[in-house]
PDB file of C-alpha atoms in Angstrom:
ATOM      1  CA  MET A 351      -0.049   0.163  -0.251  1.00 46.00           C
ATOM      2  CA  SER A 352       1.342   2.953  -1.279  1.00 47.00           C
ATOM      3  CA  THR A 353       2.081   5.829   2.215  1.00 50.00           C
ATOM      4  CA  ASN A 354       0.978   8.767   0.398  1.00 54.00           C
ATOM      5  CA  LYS A 355      -2.597   7.567  -0.540  1.00 64.00           C
ATOM      6  CA  SER A 356      -5.001   8.306   1.286  1.00 75.00           C
ATOM      7  CA  PHE A 357      -7.631   5.057   2.934  1.00 66.00           C
ATOM      8  CA  SER A 358     -10.090   5.693   1.052  1.00 76.00           C
ATOM      9  CA  ILE A 359      -8.653   6.643  -1.977  1.00 82.00           C
ATOM     10  CA  GLU A 360      -6.476   3.545  -2.060  1.00 85.00           C
ATOM     11  CA  THR A 361      -9.659   1.747  -1.653  1.00 85.00           C
ATOM     12  CA  SER A 362     -11.519   3.497  -3.475  1.00 86.00           C
ATOM     13  CA  GLU A 363      -9.031   2.547  -6.570  1.00 89.00           C
ATOM     14  CA  ARG A 364      -9.902  -1.016  -5.080  1.00 91.00           C
ATOM     15  CA  TYR A 365     -13.341  -1.049  -5.652  1.00 91.00           C
ATOM     16  CA  SER A 366     -13.598   0.084  -8.781  1.00 90.00           C
ATOM     17  CA  ARG A 367     -10.707  -2.005 -10.121  1.00 92.00           C
ATOM     18  CA  ALA A 368     -13.350  -4.687  -9.224  1.00 93.00           C
ATOM     19  CA  LEU A 369     -16.349  -3.713 -10.890  1.00 92.00           C
ATOM     20  CA  TYR A 370     -14.201  -3.181 -14.169  1.00 91.00           C
ATOM     21  CA  GLU A 371     -13.007  -7.007 -13.826  1.00 92.00           C
ATOM     22  CA  VAL A 372     -16.740  -7.498 -13.473  1.00 91.00           C
ATOM     23  CA  GLY A 373     -18.011  -5.407 -16.016  1.00 90.00           C
ATOM     24  CA  LYS A 374     -15.725  -6.847 -18.814  1.00 89.00           C
ATOM     25  CA  ASP A 375     -16.604 -10.409 -18.051  1.00 89.00           C
ATOM     26  CA  SER A 376     -19.507 -10.564 -18.094  1.00 87.00           C
ATOM     27  CA  THR A 377     -19.579  -8.518 -21.485  1.00 88.00           C
ATOM     28  CA  GLU A 378     -21.297  -5.693 -19.299  1.00 89.00           C
ATOM     29  CA  LEU A 379     -19.038  -2.862 -19.379  1.00 92.00           C
ATOM     30  CA  GLU A 380     -20.591  -0.275 -21.751  1.00 92.00           C
ATOM     31  CA  LYS A 381     -24.061  -0.872 -19.900  1.00 94.00           C
ATOM     32  CA  ILE A 382     -22.195  -0.462 -16.477  1.00 93.00           C
ATOM     33  CA  GLU A 383     -20.494   2.881 -17.436  1.00 93.00           C
ATOM     34  CA  ALA A 384     -23.942   3.789 -19.012  1.00 93.00           C
ATOM     35  CA  ASP A 385     -25.695   2.951 -15.237  1.00 93.00           C
ATOM     36  CA  VAL A 386     -22.245   4.178 -13.488  1.00 93.00           C
ATOM     37  CA  LYS A 387     -22.630   8.097 -15.187  1.00 93.00           C
ATOM     38  CA  ASN A 388     -26.988   7.341 -14.751  1.00 92.00           C
ATOM     39  CA  PHE A 389     -26.364   7.187 -10.869  1.00 92.00           C
ATOM     40  CA  LYS A 390     -23.826   9.799 -11.085  1.00 92.00           C
ATOM     41  CA  ILE A 391     -26.286  12.256 -12.360  1.00 91.00           C
ATOM     42  CA  LEU A 392     -28.725  11.276 -10.104  1.00 89.00           C
ATOM     43  CA  TYR A 393     -26.606  11.421  -7.194  1.00 90.00           C
ATOM     44  CA  GLU A 394     -24.746  15.205  -7.709  1.00 90.00           C
ATOM     45  CA  ASN A 395     -28.129  16.579  -8.557  1.00 91.00           C
ATOM     46  CA  ASN A 396     -30.463  14.965  -5.914  1.00 90.00           C
ATOM     47  CA  SER A 397     -29.545  16.124  -2.579  1.00 89.00           C
ATOM     48  CA  GLU A 398     -31.735  13.518  -0.239  1.00 89.00           C
ATOM     49  CA  ILE A 399     -29.719  10.322  -2.352  1.00 87.00           C
ATOM     50  CA  LYS A 400     -26.506  11.705  -2.032  1.00 89.00           C
ATOM     51  CA  ASN A 401     -27.631  12.210   2.163  1.00 88.00           C
ATOM     52  CA  PHE A 402     -28.764   8.908   2.793  1.00 88.00           C
ATOM     53  CA  ILE A 403     -26.061   7.630   0.572  1.00 86.00           C
ATOM     54  CA  GLN A 404     -23.391   9.307   3.411  1.00 85.00           C
ATOM     55  CA  ASN A 405     -25.231   9.518   6.709  1.00 85.00           C
ATOM     56  CA  PRO A 406     -23.493   5.636   8.120  1.00 81.00           C
ATOM     57  CA  THR A 407     -26.345   5.719  11.149  1.00 86.00           C
ATOM     58  CA  HIS A 408     -28.619   4.228   8.513  1.00 86.00           C
ATOM     59  CA  MET A 409     -29.803   0.182   9.038  1.00 91.00           C
ATOM     60  CA  ILE A 410     -28.073  -2.137   5.954  1.00 91.00           C
ATOM     61  CA  GLU A 411     -31.424  -3.807   5.344  1.00 93.00           C
ATOM     62  CA  THR A 412     -32.947   0.442   5.043  1.00 92.00           C
ATOM     63  CA  GLN A 413     -29.509   0.852   2.286  1.00 91.00           C
ATOM     64  CA  ASN A 414     -30.009  -2.927   0.447  1.00 92.00           C
ATOM     65  CA  MET A 415     -34.243  -1.137  -0.220  1.00 93.00           C
ATOM     66  CA  ALA A 416     -33.877   2.352  -1.141  1.00 90.00           C
ATOM     67  CA  LEU A 417     -30.914   0.641  -3.253  1.00 88.00           C
ATOM     68  CA  GLY A 418     -33.037  -2.111  -4.678  1.00 89.00           C
ATOM     69  CA  ILE A 419     -35.782  -0.007  -6.121  1.00 91.00           C
ATOM     70  CA  LEU A 420     -33.018   2.893  -7.245  1.00 89.00           C
ATOM     71  CA  SER A 421     -30.707  -0.587  -9.678  1.00 90.00           C
ATOM     72  CA  GLU A 422     -34.912  -1.535 -10.354  1.00 91.00           C
ATOM     73  CA  LYS A 423     -36.188   2.090 -10.924  1.00 89.00           C
ATOM     74  CA  LEU A 424     -32.462   3.284 -13.205  1.00 90.00           C
ATOM     75  CA  SER A 425     -32.397  -0.517 -14.166  1.00 92.00           C
ATOM     76  CA  PHE A 426     -29.572  -1.376 -13.957  1.00 92.00           C
ATOM     77  CA  SER A 427     -27.163  -4.237 -14.321  1.00 91.00           C
ATOM     78  CA  LYS A 428     -27.764  -7.570 -12.414  1.00 92.00           C
ATOM     79  CA  ASN A 429     -23.837  -6.834 -11.921  1.00 93.00           C
ATOM     80  CA  LEU A 430     -24.418  -3.196 -10.253  1.00 93.00           C
ATOM     81  CA  LYS A 431     -26.947  -3.831  -8.437  1.00 93.00           C
ATOM     82  CA  ASN A 432     -25.080  -7.064  -6.207  1.00 93.00           C
ATOM     83  CA  PHE A 433     -21.713  -4.235  -6.363  1.00 93.00           C
ATOM     84  CA  PHE A 434     -24.043  -1.578  -4.384  1.00 93.00           C
ATOM     85  CA  LEU A 435     -25.034  -4.142  -2.425  1.00 93.00           C
ATOM     86  CA  LEU A 436     -21.426  -5.486  -1.786  1.00 93.00           C
ATOM     87  CA  LEU A 437     -21.178  -1.583  -0.759  1.00 93.00           C
ATOM     88  CA  ILE A 438     -23.858  -1.601   1.571  1.00 92.00           C
ATOM     89  CA  LYS A 439     -22.544  -4.358   3.523  1.00 92.00           C
ATOM     90  CA  LYS A 440     -19.021  -4.130   3.721  1.00 91.00           C
ATOM     91  CA  ARG A 441     -20.163  -0.303   4.428  1.00 90.00           C
ATOM     92  CA  ARG A 442     -17.751   1.173   2.292  1.00 88.00           C
ATOM     93  CA  ILE A 443     -21.469   2.918   0.506  1.00 88.00           C
ATOM     94  CA  PHE A 444     -20.038   6.356   1.557  1.00 84.00           C
ATOM     95  CA  PHE A 445     -17.903   6.180  -0.807  1.00 88.00           C
ATOM     96  CA  VAL A 446     -19.732   5.453  -4.060  1.00 90.00           C
ATOM     97  CA  LYS A 447     -18.445   8.560  -5.189  1.00 91.00           C
ATOM     98  CA  LYS A 448     -14.293   8.534  -5.386  1.00 92.00           C
ATOM     99  CA  ILE A 449     -15.049   4.504  -6.669  1.00 93.00           C
ATOM    100  CA  LEU A 450     -17.620   5.708  -9.329  1.00 92.00           C
ATOM    101  CA  ASP A 451     -15.016   8.426 -10.196  1.00 91.00           C
ATOM    102  CA  SER A 452     -12.570   6.034  -9.959  1.00 90.00           C
ATOM    103  CA  PHE A 453     -14.494   3.438 -12.640  1.00 90.00           C
ATOM    104  CA  LEU A 454     -15.031   5.799 -14.906  1.00 90.00           C
ATOM    105  CA  LYS A 455     -11.724   6.930 -15.251  1.00 88.00           C
ATOM    106  CA  LEU A 456     -10.307   3.096 -15.477  1.00 90.00           C
ATOM    107  CA  CYS A 457     -12.963   3.220 -17.957  1.00 90.00           C
ATOM    108  CA  LEU A 458     -11.173   5.939 -20.551  1.00 83.00           C
ATOM    109  CA  LYS A 459      -7.850   4.782 -20.073  1.00 84.00           C
ATOM    110  CA  ASN A 460      -8.960   1.540 -20.807  1.00 84.00           C
ATOM    111  CA  ARG A 461     -10.053   2.679 -24.166  1.00 81.00           C
ATOM    112  CA  GLY A 462      -7.117   5.287 -24.894  1.00 77.00           C
ATOM    113  CA  GLU A 463      -9.228   8.492 -23.737  1.00 73.00           C
ATOM    114  CA  ILE A 464      -8.078  11.068 -21.079  1.00 74.00           C
ATOM    115  CA  LYS A 465     -10.397  13.102 -19.505  1.00 77.00           C
ATOM    116  CA  ALA A 466      -9.162  17.138 -19.391  1.00 78.00           C
ATOM    117  CA  SER A 467     -11.406  20.532 -18.664  1.00 81.00           C
ATOM    118  CA  LEU A 468     -11.682  22.949 -20.802  1.00 82.00           C
ATOM    119  CA  ILE A 469     -12.947  25.937 -19.496  1.00 85.00           C
ATOM    120  CA  SER A 470     -12.778  29.412 -22.209  1.00 84.00           C
ATOM    121  CA  SER A 471     -14.026  32.667 -21.894  1.00 82.00           C
ATOM    122  CA  LYS A 472     -16.328  32.727 -24.419  1.00 84.00           C
ATOM    123  CA  GLU A 473     -18.569  29.641 -26.295  1.00 87.00           C
ATOM    124  CA  LEU A 474     -16.738  27.980 -28.463  1.00 84.00           C
ATOM    125  CA  SER A 475     -18.497  26.622 -31.812  1.00 87.00           C
ATOM    126  CA  SER A 476     -18.306  22.748 -31.835  1.00 85.00           C
ATOM    127  CA  SER A 477     -15.735  23.549 -35.231  1.00 88.00           C
ATOM    128  CA  GLU A 478     -13.691  24.451 -32.356  1.00 85.00           C
ATOM    129  CA  LEU A 479     -13.813  22.117 -29.740  1.00 83.00           C
ATOM    130  CA  GLU A 480     -12.780  19.396 -32.615  1.00 84.00           C
ATOM    131  CA  ASN A 481     -10.247  21.033 -33.675  1.00 85.00           C
ATOM    132  CA  ILE A 482      -8.860  21.191 -30.444  1.00 80.00           C
ATOM    133  CA  GLY A 483      -9.418  18.072 -29.015  1.00 80.00           C
ATOM    134  CA  LYS A 484      -7.853  16.354 -32.074  1.00 83.00           C
ATOM    135  CA  GLU A 485      -4.553  19.184 -31.970  1.00 81.00           C
ATOM    136  CA  LEU A 486      -4.251  18.167 -28.341  1.00 76.00           C
ATOM    137  CA  SER A 487      -5.048  13.768 -29.234  1.00 76.00           C
ATOM    138  CA  LEU A 488      -2.515  14.529 -31.884  1.00 78.00           C
ATOM    139  CA  SER A 489      -0.071  15.524 -29.652  1.00 74.00           C
ATOM    140  CA  MET A 490      -0.482  13.966 -26.224  1.00 70.00           C
ATOM    141  CA  GLY A 491      -1.222   9.871 -28.058  1.00 72.00           C
ATOM    142  CA  SER A 492      -4.613   9.720 -27.116  1.00 71.00           C
ATOM    143  CA  THR A 493      -8.099  10.545 -27.810  1.00 76.00           C
ATOM    144  CA  ILE A 494      -8.914  13.405 -25.830  1.00 76.00           C
ATOM    145  CA  LYS A 495     -12.143  14.025 -23.714  1.00 76.00           C
ATOM    146  CA  PHE A 496     -13.595  17.541 -22.971  1.00 76.00           C
ATOM    147  CA  ASP A 497     -15.880  19.126 -20.201  1.00 79.00           C
ATOM    148  CA  TYR A 498     -16.692  22.079 -21.740  1.00 83.00           C
ATOM    149  CA  LYS A 499     -17.733  25.594 -19.450  1.00 86.00           C
ATOM    150  CA  VAL A 500     -17.364  28.653 -20.502  1.00 86.00           C
ATOM    151  CA  ASP A 501     -16.571  31.195 -17.998  1.00 85.00           C
ATOM    152  CA  HIS A 502     -17.992  34.890 -18.384  1.00 81.00           C
ATOM    153  CA  ASP A 503     -15.541  36.221 -15.517  1.00 80.00           C
ATOM    154  CA  LEU A 504     -12.178  35.039 -17.918  1.00 78.00           C
ATOM    155  CA  ILE A 505     -11.508  38.497 -19.990  1.00 78.00           C
ATOM    156  CA  GLY A 506     -10.353  36.199 -22.113  1.00 77.00           C
ATOM    157  CA  GLY A 507      -8.558  32.730 -23.348  1.00 77.00           C
ATOM    158  CA  LEU A 508      -8.502  29.316 -22.596  1.00 78.00           C
ATOM    159  CA  LYS A 509      -7.772  27.203 -19.273  1.00 81.00           C
ATOM    160  CA  LEU A 510      -7.243  23.684 -20.176  1.00 79.00           C
ATOM    161  CA  GLN A 511      -6.454  20.791 -17.797  1.00 79.00           C
ATOM    162  CA  LEU A 512      -5.563  17.241 -17.922  1.00 72.00           C
ATOM    163  CA  GLY A 513      -4.422  15.233 -14.884  1.00 67.00           C
ATOM    164  CA  SER A 514      -2.581  17.696 -13.136  1.00 65.00           C
ATOM    165  CA  PHE A 515      -1.418  19.079 -16.035  1.00 71.00           C
ATOM    166  CA  MET A 516      -3.286  22.957 -16.420  1.00 71.00           C
ATOM    167  CA  ILE A 517      -2.695  25.320 -18.795  1.00 71.00           C
ATOM    168  CA  ASP A 518      -3.666  28.731 -18.166  1.00 67.00           C
ATOM    169  CA  THR A 519      -3.658  31.144 -21.430  1.00 69.00           C
ATOM    170  CA  SER A 520      -7.035  33.637 -19.486  1.00 63.00           C
ATOM    171  CA  ILE A 521      -6.310  36.958 -19.135  1.00 63.00           C
ATOM    172  CA  LYS A 522      -7.538  36.884 -15.776  1.00 59.00           C
ATOM    173  CA  ASN A 523      -5.154  34.967 -14.203  1.00 56.00           C
ATOM    174  CA  LYS A 524      -2.741  36.915 -15.585  1.00 55.00           C
ATOM    175  CA  LEU A 525      -4.169  39.803 -14.385  1.00 57.00           C
ATOM    176  CA  LYS A 526      -4.464  38.624 -10.300  1.00 62.00           C
ATOM    177  CA  LYS A 527      -1.255  37.956 -10.788  1.00 61.00           C
ATOM    178  CA  TYR A 528      -0.237  41.102 -12.110  1.00 58.00           C
ATOM    179  CA  GLU A 529      -2.156  42.830  -9.333  1.00 63.00           C
ATOM    180  CA  GLN A 530      -0.311  40.380  -6.313  1.00 67.00           C
ATOM    181  CA  ARG A 531       3.218  41.200  -8.052  1.00 68.00           C
ATOM    182  CA  MET A 532       2.580  44.803  -8.380  1.00 67.00           C
ATOM    183  CA  LEU A 533       1.032  44.239  -4.606  1.00 73.00           C
ATOM    184  CA  GLU A 534       4.282  42.765  -3.294  1.00 75.00           C
ATOM    185  CA  ASN A 535       6.515  45.780  -4.292  1.00 64.00           C
TER     186      ASN A 535
END
């Protein structure tokens, strides 16, 4: 076990690898990935579900029943439903966000894709985004998938983050750095 990783990160990565392997072995990987994305949207946008899952005081039976209903309503694959039940049984369900984030990163990595965050000062057209994606994909040797946002607080430029690598050409950031240097002098 790496001493630099926290217990929750280490645990999340182990469980996400297990889910990935189960999905791959059962040839349900694409279905599980789609189900995970749907669950994450619900989890992130519904505070009641988020609070229920994060609350460790609920009885296992109550959590099993709630996740069973949720699995049925969202048509989860049998393997994903069983995975959630395992997380509940092992009292790891409160790690679910980290586990699912890690699982989705693993899916991208094994397809040779890299997830990136792109923030621009103005709305970019689909062709501009496609060109940026192609150029970066060529230079990185992997397909780049963007989470794209517009930040109207930026005066100009772009912010691009690939993992821990950040390229910031935004004018807002440069102005702040300039102002900070001026105050220090």
